[in-house]
Amino acid sequence: MSELVFAQGYTLTQLFVFLFVAWGITTFFYWRTFTTLTLRRFATLLLLRYISIAAIVFLLFRPMLQYTKEQVQRKSIVFAVDTSASMGISDGADVAVNQDGQVQVQIRVDQVKGKIKTWSAKLEKDFLLHLLEFSDQAVKLPELALAPTLKAEGTSTSLSAGINAANSIMDGKKKIPAKEIEALFLFSDGQNNTARNPVSDAQKLGIPVYSIGVGTGLKSSSSFKDVQASDIRVPERLTYNNKARITAGIDAVGLEGRTVKIILEEDTTYAAEPARGKKTETPEINETVQPPNSATVNHRRKIGEQELMLDAIEGQQDVVFEFKPEKVGRTLYIVRTEPLGDEAIRENNERQTAALVVEPGMRVFYLEGTLRPEYGAISQRYLAKDPDIEFCAMVQIKPNIFEQQTNIEGFKLKGLPNDQEIIDSFDVFIIGDIDSSYFKTEIQEMFVKRIRSGAGLIMLGGYHSLGPGGYGGTPIGKVLPVIVGNREIGQFSEEFLPKLTPDGVTSNIFANISGFFPSTLNTESQAGLPLLAGCTRIQTSNPAATIFATCPAVRVPAPGGGEMEMPVLAAQPVDQGRTVVFTADTTRRWQQGPRAMNEDTPFMQFWGQLIRYVAGREGMVVREAGVSASVDKAYYEPEETVTISATVKNTDGEGTEKASVSGTIIRSDGKQDEVKLEIVQGTPGKYTGIYEPKTIGQQEIKVTAKIDGLVLNALEKMIIDVGRPNMEFDRLDLNEELMTKIADISGGRYSHITTADFLIDQLNRDITKRKVIEQIPLAPPFSFWAIFVVLLTVEWVLRRRYHLR
């Protein structure tokens, strides 16, 4: 049944009314205007105008012939085939006869291809059939006839990729909704080795998943013999030159009583040169975009070897290696077993993962007994602005009540540190104007123990520190580089500028800032640096001390006899650590005065270089803009997210919140991705961003920051590994438990491929019929516009011939 309809809800009556009114008005004006024409010529022009008006009216009303027809709709079935490398394994029991009549052992993916061929012949009449292949990613094949071309070559298995791809099946340019998909047949051995959860994805899919298990339990076969490196446990970050432990897991079947050699190797292809006071060359960043692994050179070095007797107990045997990392940077660690002659699979004899070897972190604990201006200068104008330092600063605001300031996430002290674990978590201690009576002897001994194991201590001058604070003869006082004297030793209250000794001039503490101070080599200093407001007196220095600066106006006994200028800044080694005494307490003047006058100041560099010196990380603090970057680790499972961190400094060398920071990821396929890094609130200069790798393999990350018109590139060459070689051979047994969970939670069923034919008989084959409204336009716009133009042209030509306007 058909009917005439119009656009915008117009009716046939309205069309005729509109048309006759327009014709009537046209007839009236033509009759008044063209009275001199003969009746024939008048009728010709009027007819042309009538037809032109009709064309315009039809274009406006857009009449259509509408009718209803019945359409048969078939539901879709999706075949998702796992084409990862483990599907290229032969389980030994599955055979097929080829065209020549020869018996051949089938690999897993060939079993799937045979099953799809059989099923498609039974299903193609009632269903629309679609084919997907997946490993780390899913790809839709344009037609089912391509199923025989499938190859098991994928480097990892993401069951989630195969499941989620069913929701993106296209029928031409139209996406097929989930309600029109009868079932998803998921063919796999179930060895999911990516980070996503396929059970959760199956639950959200909205399509029944029929899981088809492919393969067998190889370990249950009496003839199967294999040894594999099943695990390698390495901390995500290792500390340079500190003892590290790597545990290798070795699993074997059918080889009990045999001895196998286990070897641990490292590949430092992308590691930096040894740090700790040695100048390093920063690797140049390639200008051309290429996959990182395309230029990788194997630099393996054996760092451990052990022999292991294989047992018959189910589960892996652990082999522990201990060593000290010798290079800073990304390092690949490989554990491998020497192959045995009769083992079935050699691709799983090696397991590797990457770790970041880093410099030990630098944490500073700063303690003051009074809220003096120097506390604010050090804690807020230096520690809080040095993005390379984590710190906790505490100041006493009421008797035995301390206020804490820190940039260490989740760190909270209720009082002074009183256990060894907390004290050991810091690398530098700054003790200000606080009396020794606040520290019990056993607490002081904890501090000294940490110093002897490698930490540093700086004691500042003050009315309640050094001698006046009663530190003489205490555990802390005994490791200081000076003899502090008794409580009555007093203060030197005149203004002065520290005078550098020859050791001070050449020390990293005063690198690039020695010109601000007078020295024994040069009595002049750079103008403008404010004088310090006195200092705490000391008795003398220890013989083992190195004196960097003195107070010229005060003389004290020298350790070897005679007199010398009183030390203001001195240091000495204490086993593996260092202690420093700085008897002044008004360096805030160096920060406030010059900054107010827009003049240069050594404040940031002095404190930065002093703290790094006492921590054993000697190096210059450069006051210039820069960016450094890092990732949270070096190895990631497929589909695991990467955290990229950056530290950005402005032209004063301070952490800044005003930078625009981004990361460029050069993928293993040569393509690039971009990620924006956002500021970490409360930590100036710290930025972070999250990236989910799109490909398996090595990826290079470059970080760029824009600040105050400057474009800054991080020098660090960051290489990460996503997935690892031969990860498909870690586990080869069919994982029926996982495949069953996927089927159950989605409303489908699980079956092994050898017994799965019954599943297609349970499908709903009812054909859906629906009514579809079809419309045929009776006034095609292009044709009617063409008619309208032609009619007007003919009328214009006739009017010119009739000598009319």
Coordinates of C-alpha atoms in Angstrom, one line a residue, residues 191-637:
Q191 CA 46.8 -17.9 27.8
N192 CA 46.0 -14.3 28.5
N193 CA 49.2 -12.4 29.2
T194 CA 48.2 -8.8 29.1
A195 CA 47.1 -6.5 31.9
R196 CA 43.4 -6.2 31.2
N197 CA 40.8 -8.4 32.7
P198 CA 38.9 -10.4 30.0
V199 CA 36.3 -11.7 32.4
S200 CA 35.3 -8.1 33.3
D201 CA 35.2 -7.1 29.6
A202 CA 33.0 -10.1 28.8
Q203 CA 30.6 -9.1 31.5
K204 CA 30.2 -5.6 30.0
L205 CA 30.0 -6.8 26.4
G206 CA 26.3 -7.5 26.2
I207 CA 26.8 -10.5 23.8
P208 CA 26.9 -14.2 24.8
V209 CA 30.5 -15.4 24.5
Y210 CA 30.9 -19.1 23.5
S211 CA 34.5 -19.9 24.6
I212 CA 36.1 -22.6 22.5
G213 CA 39.2 -24.1 24.2
V214 CA 42.0 -25.1 21.9
G215 CA 44.9 -27.2 23.0
T216 CA 45.6 -29.6 25.9
G217 CA 47.5 -29.9 29.2
L218 CA 51.0 -30.6 27.8
K219 CA 52.4 -31.2 31.3
S220 CA 50.1 -34.2 31.7
S221 CA 51.6 -36.0 28.8
S222 CA 54.1 -38.7 29.9
S223 CA 56.3 -38.1 26.9
F224 CA 56.5 -34.3 27.3
K225 CA 59.9 -33.1 28.6
D226 CA 60.7 -29.4 29.1
V227 CA 62.5 -26.9 31.3
Q228 CA 61.6 -23.3 31.2
A229 CA 62.6 -20.0 32.9
S230 CA 59.1 -19.4 34.2
D231 CA 59.7 -16.3 36.2
I232 CA 62.2 -13.5 37.0
R233 CA 61.6 -11.3 40.0
V234 CA 63.4 -8.0 39.9
P235 CA 62.5 -4.8 41.8
E236 CA 61.2 -2.1 39.5
R237 CA 64.1 0.2 40.7
L238 CA 67.5 -0.9 41.8
T239 CA 70.0 1.4 43.6
Y240 CA 73.4 2.0 42.0
N241 CA 76.2 0.2 43.8
N242 CA 73.9 -1.3 46.4
K243 CA 73.3 -5.0 46.9
A244 CA 70.4 -6.2 44.7
R245 CA 68.6 -9.5 44.6
I246 CA 67.1 -11.2 41.5
T247 CA 65.1 -14.4 41.8
A248 CA 64.7 -16.7 38.9
G249 CA 61.9 -19.3 38.8
I250 CA 62.6 -22.5 36.9
D251 CA 59.9 -25.0 36.1
A252 CA 60.5 -28.4 34.6
V253 CA 58.4 -31.4 33.5
G254 CA 59.7 -35.0 32.9
L255 CA 63.3 -34.1 33.8
E256 CA 63.5 -34.8 37.5
G257 CA 67.0 -35.6 38.7
R258 CA 68.7 -33.8 35.8
T259 CA 71.1 -30.9 36.5
V260 CA 70.7 -27.6 34.5
K261 CA 72.8 -24.5 34.4
I262 CA 71.1 -21.2 35.2
I263 CA 72.7 -18.1 34.0
L264 CA 71.9 -14.4 34.9
E265 CA 72.9 -11.8 32.4
E266 CA 72.5 -8.0 32.1
D267 CA 72.2 -5.9 29.0
T268 CA 73.1 -2.2 29.7
T269 CA 72.6 -1.1 26.1
Y270 CA 70.7 2.1 27.3
A271 CA 72.3 2.5 30.7
A272 CA 74.4 5.6 31.5
E273 CA 78.0 5.6 32.6
P274 CA 78.8 5.1 36.3
A275 CA 77.6 8.1 38.3
R276 CA 78.8 9.3 41.7
G277 CA 81.1 12.1 41.0
K278 CA 82.0 10.9 37.4
K279 CA 81.0 13.1 34.5
T280 CA 78.7 11.2 32.2
E281 CA 78.0 11.5 28.5
T282 CA 74.3 11.9 27.8
P283 CA 73.3 9.8 24.8
E284 CA 72.3 11.8 21.8
I285 CA 68.6 11.6 20.9
N286 CA 68.0 10.4 17.3
E287 CA 66.5 13.1 15.1
T288 CA 64.9 10.5 12.7
V289 CA 61.9 8.7 14.0
Q290 CA 62.5 5.0 14.1
P291 CA 61.5 2.2 16.4
P292 CA 63.8 2.1 19.4
N293 CA 64.5 -1.6 19.0
S294 CA 65.6 -1.1 15.4
A295 CA 68.9 0.3 16.7
T296 CA 69.4 -2.0 19.7
V297 CA 72.8 -3.7 20.0
N298 CA 73.2 -6.7 22.2
H299 CA 75.6 -5.9 25.1
R300 CA 74.9 -8.9 27.4
R301 CA 77.2 -9.5 30.3
K302 CA 77.1 -12.6 32.6
I303 CA 76.7 -11.5 36.2
G304 CA 75.8 -14.8 37.8
E305 CA 75.7 -18.6 37.2
Q306 CA 74.3 -21.5 39.3
E307 CA 73.5 -25.1 38.8
L308 CA 70.1 -26.5 39.7
M309 CA 69.0 -30.1 40.2
L310 CA 65.5 -30.4 38.9
D311 CA 62.9 -32.0 41.2
A312 CA 59.6 -33.8 40.5
I313 CA 57.5 -31.4 42.7
E314 CA 54.9 -29.5 40.8
G315 CA 55.7 -25.8 40.7
Q316 CA 58.8 -23.7 40.0
Q317 CA 62.1 -23.9 41.8
D318 CA 63.7 -20.5 42.9
V319 CA 67.3 -19.6 42.2
V320 CA 68.5 -16.4 43.9
F321 CA 71.3 -14.2 42.5
E322 CA 72.9 -11.3 44.4
F323 CA 75.0 -8.5 42.8
K324 CA 75.6 -4.8 42.8
P325 CA 74.5 -2.7 39.8
E326 CA 77.4 -0.8 38.3
K327 CA 75.6 1.6 35.9
V328 CA 72.8 4.0 36.2
G329 CA 69.9 3.8 33.7
R330 CA 67.7 1.2 32.1
T331 CA 69.1 -2.3 32.4
L332 CA 67.7 -5.5 30.9
Y333 CA 68.1 -8.6 33.1
I334 CA 68.0 -12.0 31.5
V335 CA 67.8 -15.4 33.2
R336 CA 68.3 -18.4 30.9
T337 CA 68.7 -22.1 31.2
E338 CA 71.2 -23.9 29.0
P339 CA 69.1 -26.2 26.7
L340 CA 68.9 -29.9 27.3
G341 CA 69.0 -32.2 24.3
D342 CA 65.6 -33.8 24.8
E343 CA 63.4 -30.9 25.9
A344 CA 60.4 -30.1 23.7
I345 CA 60.4 -26.3 23.6
R346 CA 63.5 -24.1 23.7
E347 CA 61.7 -20.8 23.1
N348 CA 60.8 -20.7 26.8
N349 CA 64.4 -21.2 28.1
E350 CA 64.9 -17.5 28.6
R351 CA 63.0 -14.9 30.6
Q352 CA 63.9 -11.2 30.8
T353 CA 62.7 -8.0 32.3
A354 CA 64.0 -4.5 32.6
A355 CA 64.6 -2.4 35.7
L356 CA 65.8 1.2 36.3
V357 CA 69.1 1.5 38.1
V358 CA 68.9 4.9 39.9
E359 CA 71.0 7.0 42.1
P360 CA 70.0 6.7 45.7
G361 CA 67.2 9.2 46.5
M362 CA 68.0 12.2 48.6
R363 CA 65.7 12.9 51.6
V364 CA 66.4 15.7 54.0
F365 CA 65.2 16.0 57.6
Y366 CA 65.4 19.5 59.0
L367 CA 64.7 20.3 62.7
E368 CA 64.5 23.6 64.6
G369 CA 63.7 24.3 68.2
T370 CA 62.5 27.8 67.6
L371 CA 60.6 29.5 64.8
R372 CA 63.4 31.7 63.7
P373 CA 63.7 33.4 60.3
E374 CA 66.4 31.0 59.1
Y375 CA 63.9 28.2 59.3
G376 CA 61.6 29.9 56.8
A377 CA 64.5 30.7 54.5
I378 CA 65.8 27.1 54.4
S379 CA 62.5 25.2 54.4
Q380 CA 60.4 27.5 52.2
R381 CA 62.9 29.3 50.0
Y382 CA 65.3 26.4 49.4
L383 CA 64.0 22.9 50.3
A384 CA 60.5 23.5 48.9
K385 CA 61.9 24.9 45.7
D386 CA 64.5 22.3 44.9
P387 CA 62.5 19.7 42.9
D388 CA 65.3 17.1 43.4
I389 CA 64.8 16.9 47.1
E390 CA 62.2 15.2 49.3
F391 CA 62.2 16.8 52.7
C392 CA 60.5 17.0 56.1
A393 CA 61.0 20.1 58.1
M394 CA 59.8 20.4 61.8
V395 CA 59.8 23.4 64.1
Q396 CA 58.8 23.7 67.7
I397 CA 55.9 26.2 68.0
K398 CA 55.1 25.4 71.7
P399 CA 57.0 23.4 74.3
N400 CA 57.3 19.9 72.8
I401 CA 54.8 20.7 70.1
F402 CA 56.3 20.6 66.6
E403 CA 54.8 21.8 63.3
Q404 CA 55.6 19.7 60.2
Q405 CA 56.1 20.8 56.6
T406 CA 56.9 18.1 54.0
N407 CA 56.6 17.2 50.3
I408 CA 56.8 13.5 51.0
E409 CA 53.4 12.0 50.1
G410 CA 51.8 10.2 53.1
F411 CA 54.6 11.0 55.5
K412 CA 53.5 12.2 58.9
L413 CA 55.5 12.4 62.2
K414 CA 53.6 13.0 65.4
G415 CA 56.9 14.0 67.2
L416 CA 60.6 13.8 66.8
P417 CA 61.9 10.6 65.1
N418 CA 62.4 7.9 67.7
D419 CA 62.9 4.7 65.8
Q420 CA 65.7 3.5 63.5
E421 CA 63.5 2.8 60.5
I422 CA 62.3 6.4 60.2
I423 CA 65.8 7.8 60.8
D424 CA 67.2 5.4 58.2
S425 CA 64.8 6.7 55.6
F426 CA 66.7 10.1 55.4
D427 CA 70.0 10.9 53.8
V428 CA 70.7 14.3 55.3
F429 CA 69.9 15.7 58.7
I430 CA 70.0 19.5 59.4
I431 CA 69.9 20.3 63.1
G432 CA 69.2 23.9 63.9
D433 CA 68.6 25.8 67.2
I434 CA 67.4 22.9 69.4
D435 CA 68.9 21.8 72.7
S436 CA 70.5 18.4 73.0
S437 CA 68.2 17.6 75.9
Y438 CA 65.4 17.0 73.3
F439 CA 67.4 13.9 72.1
K440 CA 67.8 11.0 74.4
T441 CA 71.1 9.3 74.2
E442 CA 69.7 6.2 72.5
I443 CA 68.0 8.5 69.9
Q444 CA 71.3 10.3 69.2
E445 CA 73.0 6.9 68.8
M446 CA 70.4 6.0 66.1
F447 CA 71.3 9.2 64.2
V448 CA 75.0 8.4 64.5
K449 CA 74.4 4.9 63.3
R450 CA 72.7 6.2 60.2
I451 CA 75.5 8.7 59.6
R452 CA 78.1 6.0 59.8
S453 CA 76.2 4.0 57.2
G454 CA 76.3 6.8 54.6
A455 CA 74.1 9.7 55.7
G456 CA 75.1 13.3 56.3
L457 CA 74.6 15.7 59.2
I458 CA 74.7 19.5 59.1
M459 CA 74.6 21.3 62.5
L460 CA 73.8 25.1 62.4
G461 CA 74.7 27.8 64.8
G462 CA 72.2 29.1 67.3
Y463 CA 71.6 30.0 70.9
H464 CA 70.7 26.4 71.7
S465 CA 73.0 24.5 69.3
L466 CA 76.6 23.3 69.3
G467 CA 78.2 24.2 72.7
P468 CA 75.4 26.4 74.0
G469 CA 73.0 23.6 73.3
G470 CA 75.0 21.1 75.4
Y471 CA 76.2 18.9 72.5
G472 CA 79.7 18.6 73.9
G473 CA 80.4 15.0 74.8
T474 CA 77.1 13.7 73.4
P475 CA 77.0 11.0 70.7
I476 CA 76.2 13.6 68.1
G477 CA 78.8 16.0 69.4
K478 CA 81.6 13.4 69.2
V479 CA 81.2 13.0 65.4
L480 CA 81.2 16.7 64.6
P481 CA 84.2 18.2 62.8
V482 CA 84.7 20.7 65.6
I483 CA 85.0 20.7 69.4
V484 CA 81.9 22.6 70.3
G485 CA 82.9 23.6 73.9
N486 CA 80.6 24.0 76.9
R487 CA 77.3 25.8 77.3
E488 CA 79.0 29.0 78.3
I489 CA 81.1 29.4 75.2
G490 CA 78.7 32.0 73.8
Q491 CA 78.1 33.8 70.5
F492 CA 80.1 36.1 68.2
S493 CA 77.6 38.9 67.6
E494 CA 79.4 41.2 65.0
E495 CA 78.5 41.1 61.4
F496 CA 80.9 39.4 59.0
L497 CA 81.3 37.6 55.7
P498 CA 82.8 34.1 55.8
K499 CA 86.4 33.9 54.4
L500 CA 87.1 30.9 52.2
T501 CA 90.1 28.8 52.7
P502 CA 91.9 27.2 49.8
D503 CA 89.9 24.0 50.4
G504 CA 86.7 26.2 50.3
V505 CA 87.6 27.9 47.0
T506 CA 88.1 24.5 45.3
S507 CA 85.2 22.7 47.0
N508 CA 82.0 21.9 45.2
I509 CA 80.2 23.6 48.1
F510 CA 81.3 27.0 46.6
A511 CA 81.4 26.0 42.9
N512 CA 80.5 29.0 40.8
I513 CA 79.8 31.2 43.9
S514 CA 83.3 31.5 45.5
G515 CA 83.5 35.0 44.0
F516 CA 80.9 36.3 46.4
F517 CA 83.2 35.7 49.4
P518 CA 86.7 36.9 50.4
S519 CA 89.3 34.2 50.6
T520 CA 92.9 33.6 51.6
L521 CA 93.8 33.9 47.9
N522 CA 91.7 37.0 47.3
T523 CA 90.6 39.5 50.0
E524 CA 88.0 41.1 47.7
S525 CA 84.5 39.7 47.1
Q526 CA 81.7 40.5 44.7
A527 CA 79.9 43.6 46.0
G528 CA 76.3 43.4 47.3
L529 CA 76.3 40.2 49.4
P530 CA 74.9 41.1 52.9
L531 CA 77.0 40.3 56.0
L532 CA 75.9 37.5 58.3
A533 CA 74.7 38.6 61.8
G534 CA 77.4 36.8 63.8
C535 CA 77.8 33.1 64.6
T536 CA 78.1 30.6 67.4
R537 CA 81.6 30.3 68.9
I538 CA 83.4 26.9 68.9
Q539 CA 86.5 25.8 70.8
T540 CA 88.5 24.5 67.9
S541 CA 88.4 22.0 65.0
N542 CA 89.1 18.3 65.0
P543 CA 92.4 17.2 63.4
A544 CA 90.5 15.2 60.8
A545 CA 88.3 18.1 59.8
T546 CA 88.5 20.1 56.5
I547 CA 87.9 23.8 57.0
F548 CA 86.1 25.5 54.2
A549 CA 85.4 29.0 55.7
T550 CA 86.4 31.0 58.7
C551 CA 85.5 34.1 60.7
P552 CA 88.5 36.4 60.4
A553 CA 87.6 38.4 63.5
V554 CA 87.8 35.5 65.9
R555 CA 90.9 33.4 66.7
V556 CA 90.8 30.0 68.4
P557 CA 93.5 27.5 69.4
A558 CA 94.7 25.3 66.5
P559 CA 94.7 21.5 66.9
G560 CA 98.4 21.3 66.3
G561 CA 99.3 24.3 68.5
G562 CA 99.2 28.0 68.0
E563 CA 96.1 29.9 66.8
M564 CA 93.9 30.1 63.7
E565 CA 90.8 31.9 62.5
M566 CA 87.7 30.3 64.0
P567 CA 86.1 27.8 61.6
V568 CA 82.6 28.8 60.3
L569 CA 82.2 25.9 57.9
A570 CA 84.0 22.6 58.5
A571 CA 83.4 18.9 57.6
Q572 CA 84.9 15.5 58.4
P573 CA 84.2 11.9 57.3
V574 CA 82.5 9.6 59.7
D575 CA 82.9 6.0 58.3
Q576 CA 80.8 6.0 55.2
G577 CA 79.0 9.3 56.0
R578 CA 79.9 13.0 56.7
T579 CA 79.2 15.7 59.2
V580 CA 79.3 19.4 58.7
V581 CA 79.2 22.3 61.1
F582 CA 78.0 25.8 59.9
T583 CA 78.2 28.1 62.9
A584 CA 76.1 30.9 61.3
D585 CA 72.3 31.1 61.2
T586 CA 71.4 34.2 59.1
T587 CA 71.9 33.1 55.4
R588 CA 68.4 34.4 54.9
R589 CA 70.1 37.8 54.4
W590 CA 71.7 36.4 51.2
Q591 CA 68.3 35.5 49.8
Q592 CA 66.3 38.6 50.9
G593 CA 68.6 41.5 50.2
P594 CA 69.9 40.7 46.7
R595 CA 66.5 39.4 45.5
A596 CA 64.8 42.7 46.7
M597 CA 67.4 44.7 44.7
N598 CA 67.1 42.3 41.7
E599 CA 70.7 41.3 42.2
D600 CA 72.4 37.9 42.0
T601 CA 72.5 35.7 45.1
P602 CA 74.4 32.5 46.0
F603 CA 71.6 31.4 48.5
M604 CA 70.1 28.5 46.4
Q605 CA 73.5 27.3 45.1
F606 CA 75.1 27.4 48.6
W607 CA 72.4 25.3 50.2
G608 CA 72.0 23.0 47.3
Q609 CA 75.7 22.3 47.0
L610 CA 76.2 22.0 50.7
I611 CA 73.4 19.4 51.1
R612 CA 74.6 17.4 48.1
Y613 CA 78.2 17.5 49.5
V614 CA 77.2 16.2 52.9
A615 CA 75.0 13.5 51.2
G616 CA 78.0 12.3 49.2
R617 CA 76.4 13.5 45.9
E618 CA 78.9 16.2 45.1
G619 CA 78.0 18.3 42.1
M620 CA 77.3 21.8 41.1
V621 CA 73.8 23.3 41.3
V622 CA 73.3 25.3 38.1
R623 CA 70.9 28.2 38.2
E624 CA 69.3 27.8 34.8
A625 CA 66.1 26.5 33.2
G626 CA 66.0 22.8 32.6
V627 CA 63.9 19.7 32.5
S628 CA 64.6 16.1 33.5
A629 CA 62.3 13.2 33.1
S630 CA 61.8 9.6 34.2
V631 CA 59.3 6.7 34.0
D632 CA 58.1 4.7 37.0
K633 CA 59.8 1.5 35.8
A634 CA 61.4 0.0 32.7
Y635 CA 59.2 -3.0 31.9
Y636 CA 55.5 -3.1 31.5
E637 CA 53.0 -5.9 30.8

